[in-house]
Amino acid sequence: GIEVMELLLRYCNDLPITPKAIERAAGNRQYGEEIINLWQKHNKKLDVSPHAIQKAALNQNIGLQVMKLLLRSDKNTPISDDAMEAAAANPYHGFPMVKLMLPRWKSSDGWEQVFCGASRNAPMGVPIMKHLISQRKPPISSDIIESCAWSSFVDADHIITLLNAAPGTALGP
């Protein structure tokens, strides 16, 4: 845990913090935030990979806090479609994660994947979908509609709302 990391940092000035170590800390549901804070306190350069961001997005306990630390630590880390999907599916921190990640997400091909993640998210899926539509106006494909239709969390009214908000589509009530 954290005590071992403190001991290592105290006795080894050139302790290498590898991308794999960062990924493991990002996924650590108990001590990840403390470990990353400790590395930053010791001025360790964190080379944050897109996979580390995805691990933080999958972390349902402290993932949001970890993600904030990682994104602040490395301002050039790209956001992958897999990380966006994981964030959209996170039932505890999904909405704030998506809002945090969206400005860095440059993909134009991952909409279906991200909407599929949101459609699996009972408490936050619909607000996430509405936010994505309001910010980026993604194309609503048949795969997105099928994913929403399959979900037990997204009802017909939500699908109609999503379609009415999307560019080039409009349905009646």
Short mmCIF file of C-alpha atoms in Angstrom, two decimals:
data_model
loop_
_atom_site.label_atom_id
_atom_site.label_comp_id
_atom_site.label_asym_id
_atom_site.label_seq_id
_atom_site.Cartn_x
_atom_site.Cartn_y
_atom_site.Cartn_z
CA GLY A 1 0.00 0.00 0.00
CA ILE A 2 0.89 3.58 0.59
CA GLU A 3 3.43 2.87 3.37
CA VAL A 4 5.58 0.78 1.05
CA MET A 5 5.50 3.50 -1.62
CA GLU A 6 6.52 6.14 0.96
CA LEU A 7 9.40 3.94 2.06
CA LEU A 8 10.58 3.39 -1.52
CA LEU A 9 10.43 7.11 -2.30
CA ARG A 10 12.31 8.00 0.86
CA TYR A 11 15.23 5.67 0.11
CA CYS A 12 15.39 5.78 -3.66
CA ASN A 13 15.65 9.21 -5.28
CA ASP A 14 15.64 7.88 -8.81
CA LEU A 15 12.63 5.60 -8.40
CA PRO A 16 11.21 5.12 -11.90
CA ILE A 17 7.48 5.73 -12.20
CA THR A 18 6.56 3.74 -15.30
CA PRO A 19 3.35 4.06 -17.34
CA LYS A 20 2.40 0.58 -16.07
CA ALA A 21 2.79 1.75 -12.44
CA ILE A 22 0.58 4.76 -13.21
CA GLU A 23 -2.04 2.47 -14.76
CA ARG A 24 -2.02 0.26 -11.69
CA ALA A 25 -2.36 3.24 -9.36
CA ALA A 26 -5.21 4.64 -11.48
CA GLY A 27 -7.09 1.38 -11.08
CA ASN A 28 -6.35 1.04 -7.36
CA ARG A 29 -9.75 1.53 -5.76
CA GLN A 30 -8.36 2.16 -2.32
CA TYR A 31 -4.97 3.90 -2.53
CA GLY A 32 -4.69 5.15 -6.11
CA GLU A 33 -5.31 8.80 -5.29
CA GLU A 34 -2.86 8.73 -2.37
CA ILE A 35 -0.15 7.05 -4.43
CA ILE A 36 -0.43 9.54 -7.29
CA ASN A 37 -0.47 12.45 -4.82
CA LEU A 38 2.65 11.00 -3.20
CA TRP A 39 4.44 10.76 -6.55
CA GLN A 40 3.52 14.35 -7.34
CA LYS A 41 4.67 15.50 -3.91
CA HIS A 42 8.07 13.96 -4.70
CA ASN A 43 8.13 15.78 -8.05
CA LYS A 44 7.97 12.62 -10.07
CA LYS A 45 7.27 13.11 -13.77
CA LEU A 46 4.16 11.15 -14.63
CA ASP A 47 3.99 9.89 -18.20
CA VAL A 48 0.23 9.29 -18.29
CA SER A 49 -0.98 6.91 -20.98
CA PRO A 50 -4.48 6.79 -22.46
CA HIS A 51 -4.79 3.38 -20.81
CA ALA A 52 -4.18 4.97 -17.37
CA ILE A 53 -7.04 7.37 -18.07
CA GLN A 54 -9.21 4.39 -18.98
CA LYS A 55 -8.24 2.64 -15.72
CA ALA A 56 -9.28 5.75 -13.78
CA ALA A 57 -12.59 5.84 -15.68
CA LEU A 58 -13.23 2.21 -14.70
CA ASN A 59 -12.46 2.95 -11.03
CA GLN A 60 -15.88 3.32 -9.42
CA ASN A 61 -14.56 4.29 -5.99
CA ILE A 62 -12.06 7.11 -6.45
CA GLY A 63 -11.81 7.27 -10.23
CA LEU A 64 -12.90 10.88 -10.56
CA GLN A 65 -10.27 12.10 -8.10
CA VAL A 66 -7.59 9.98 -9.76
CA MET A 67 -8.59 11.19 -13.23
CA LYS A 68 -8.35 14.83 -12.15
CA LEU A 69 -4.84 14.21 -10.84
CA LEU A 70 -3.75 12.40 -14.00
CA LEU A 71 -5.18 14.98 -16.39
CA ARG A 72 -3.59 17.79 -14.40
CA SER A 73 -0.29 15.92 -14.31
CA ASP A 74 -0.02 15.37 -18.06
CA LYS A 75 -1.90 17.92 -20.12
CA ASN A 76 -1.05 16.20 -23.42
CA THR A 77 -2.49 12.75 -22.79
CA PRO A 78 -5.09 12.00 -25.44
CA ILE A 79 -8.44 10.54 -24.42
CA SER A 80 -9.24 7.24 -26.12
CA ASP A 81 -12.66 6.03 -27.20
CA ASP A 82 -12.29 3.17 -24.69
CA ALA A 83 -11.68 5.64 -21.86
CA MET A 84 -14.71 7.72 -22.87
CA GLU A 85 -16.85 4.58 -23.01
CA ALA A 86 -15.63 3.52 -19.56
CA ALA A 87 -16.42 6.97 -18.15
CA ALA A 88 -19.87 7.02 -19.76
CA ALA A 89 -20.61 3.62 -18.20
CA ASN A 90 -19.34 4.56 -14.71
CA PRO A 91 -22.48 4.70 -12.53
CA TYR A 92 -20.89 6.77 -9.76
CA HIS A 93 -18.73 9.34 -11.54
CA GLY A 94 -19.73 9.03 -15.19
CA PHE A 95 -21.24 12.45 -15.78
CA PRO A 96 -18.46 14.54 -14.20
CA MET A 97 -15.84 12.32 -15.85
CA VAL A 98 -17.35 12.77 -19.30
CA LYS A 99 -17.53 16.54 -18.77
CA LEU A 100 -13.88 16.58 -17.69
CA MET A 101 -12.68 14.41 -20.58
CA LEU A 102 -14.79 15.75 -23.44
CA PRO A 103 -12.60 18.78 -24.27
CA ARG A 104 -9.59 16.46 -24.80
CA TRP A 105 -11.47 13.75 -26.70
CA LYS A 106 -10.70 14.30 -30.38
CA SER A 107 -12.34 11.19 -31.85
CA SER A 108 -15.07 11.40 -34.42
CA ASP A 109 -15.45 7.63 -34.76
CA GLY A 110 -16.18 6.64 -31.16
CA TRP A 111 -19.71 8.00 -30.71
CA GLU A 112 -21.43 4.64 -30.92
CA GLN A 113 -19.00 3.13 -28.44
CA VAL A 114 -19.50 5.98 -25.95
CA PHE A 115 -23.29 5.99 -26.33
CA CYS A 116 -23.29 2.22 -25.77
CA GLY A 117 -21.39 2.81 -22.52
CA ALA A 118 -23.88 5.48 -21.47
CA SER A 119 -26.82 3.23 -22.31
CA ARG A 120 -25.51 0.72 -19.72
CA ASN A 121 -25.39 3.41 -17.04
CA ALA A 122 -28.66 3.40 -15.11
CA PRO A 123 -28.27 6.54 -13.00
CA MET A 124 -26.33 8.79 -15.39
CA GLY A 125 -26.70 7.42 -18.92
CA VAL A 126 -29.41 9.75 -20.21
CA PRO A 127 -27.85 12.95 -18.78
CA ILE A 128 -24.51 11.90 -20.30
CA MET A 129 -26.12 11.33 -23.71
CA LYS A 130 -27.88 14.71 -23.54
CA HIS A 131 -24.61 16.41 -22.60
CA LEU A 132 -22.72 14.75 -25.47
CA ILE A 133 -25.42 15.80 -27.92
CA SER A 134 -25.54 19.36 -26.61
CA GLN A 135 -21.74 19.75 -26.79
CA ARG A 136 -20.79 17.95 -29.99
CA LYS A 137 -23.92 17.15 -32.05
CA PRO A 138 -22.85 13.59 -32.91
CA PRO A 139 -24.50 11.61 -35.67
CA ILE A 140 -27.15 9.33 -34.18
CA SER A 141 -26.68 6.00 -35.94
CA SER A 142 -28.82 2.91 -35.98
CA ASP A 143 -26.28 1.26 -33.64
CA ILE A 144 -26.84 4.00 -31.06
CA ILE A 145 -30.62 3.57 -31.31
CA GLU A 146 -30.27 -0.22 -31.04
CA SER A 147 -28.05 0.14 -27.97
CA CYS A 148 -30.56 2.48 -26.33
CA ALA A 149 -33.44 0.20 -27.28
CA TRP A 150 -31.64 -2.78 -25.74
CA SER A 151 -30.99 -0.92 -22.49
CA SER A 152 -33.51 -1.32 -19.71
CA PHE A 153 -32.51 2.15 -18.45
CA VAL A 154 -33.35 4.19 -21.53
CA ASP A 155 -37.06 4.34 -22.35
CA ALA A 156 -38.82 5.48 -25.52
CA ASP A 157 -39.26 9.04 -24.26
CA HIS A 158 -35.52 9.33 -23.73
CA ILE A 159 -34.79 8.01 -27.23
CA ILE A 160 -37.20 10.55 -28.75
CA THR A 161 -35.59 13.34 -26.70
CA LEU A 162 -32.15 12.28 -27.90
CA LEU A 163 -33.27 12.14 -31.52
CA ASN A 164 -34.96 15.52 -31.34
CA ALA A 165 -31.75 17.03 -29.96
CA ALA A 166 -29.56 15.52 -32.69
CA PRO A 167 -28.90 17.40 -35.92
CA GLY A 168 -31.06 16.42 -38.87
CA THR A 169 -33.57 14.39 -36.88
CA ALA A 170 -36.92 15.19 -35.38
CA LEU A 171 -39.70 13.00 -34.13
CA GLY A 172 -43.06 13.83 -32.67
CA PRO A 173 -44.07 13.07 -29.08
#
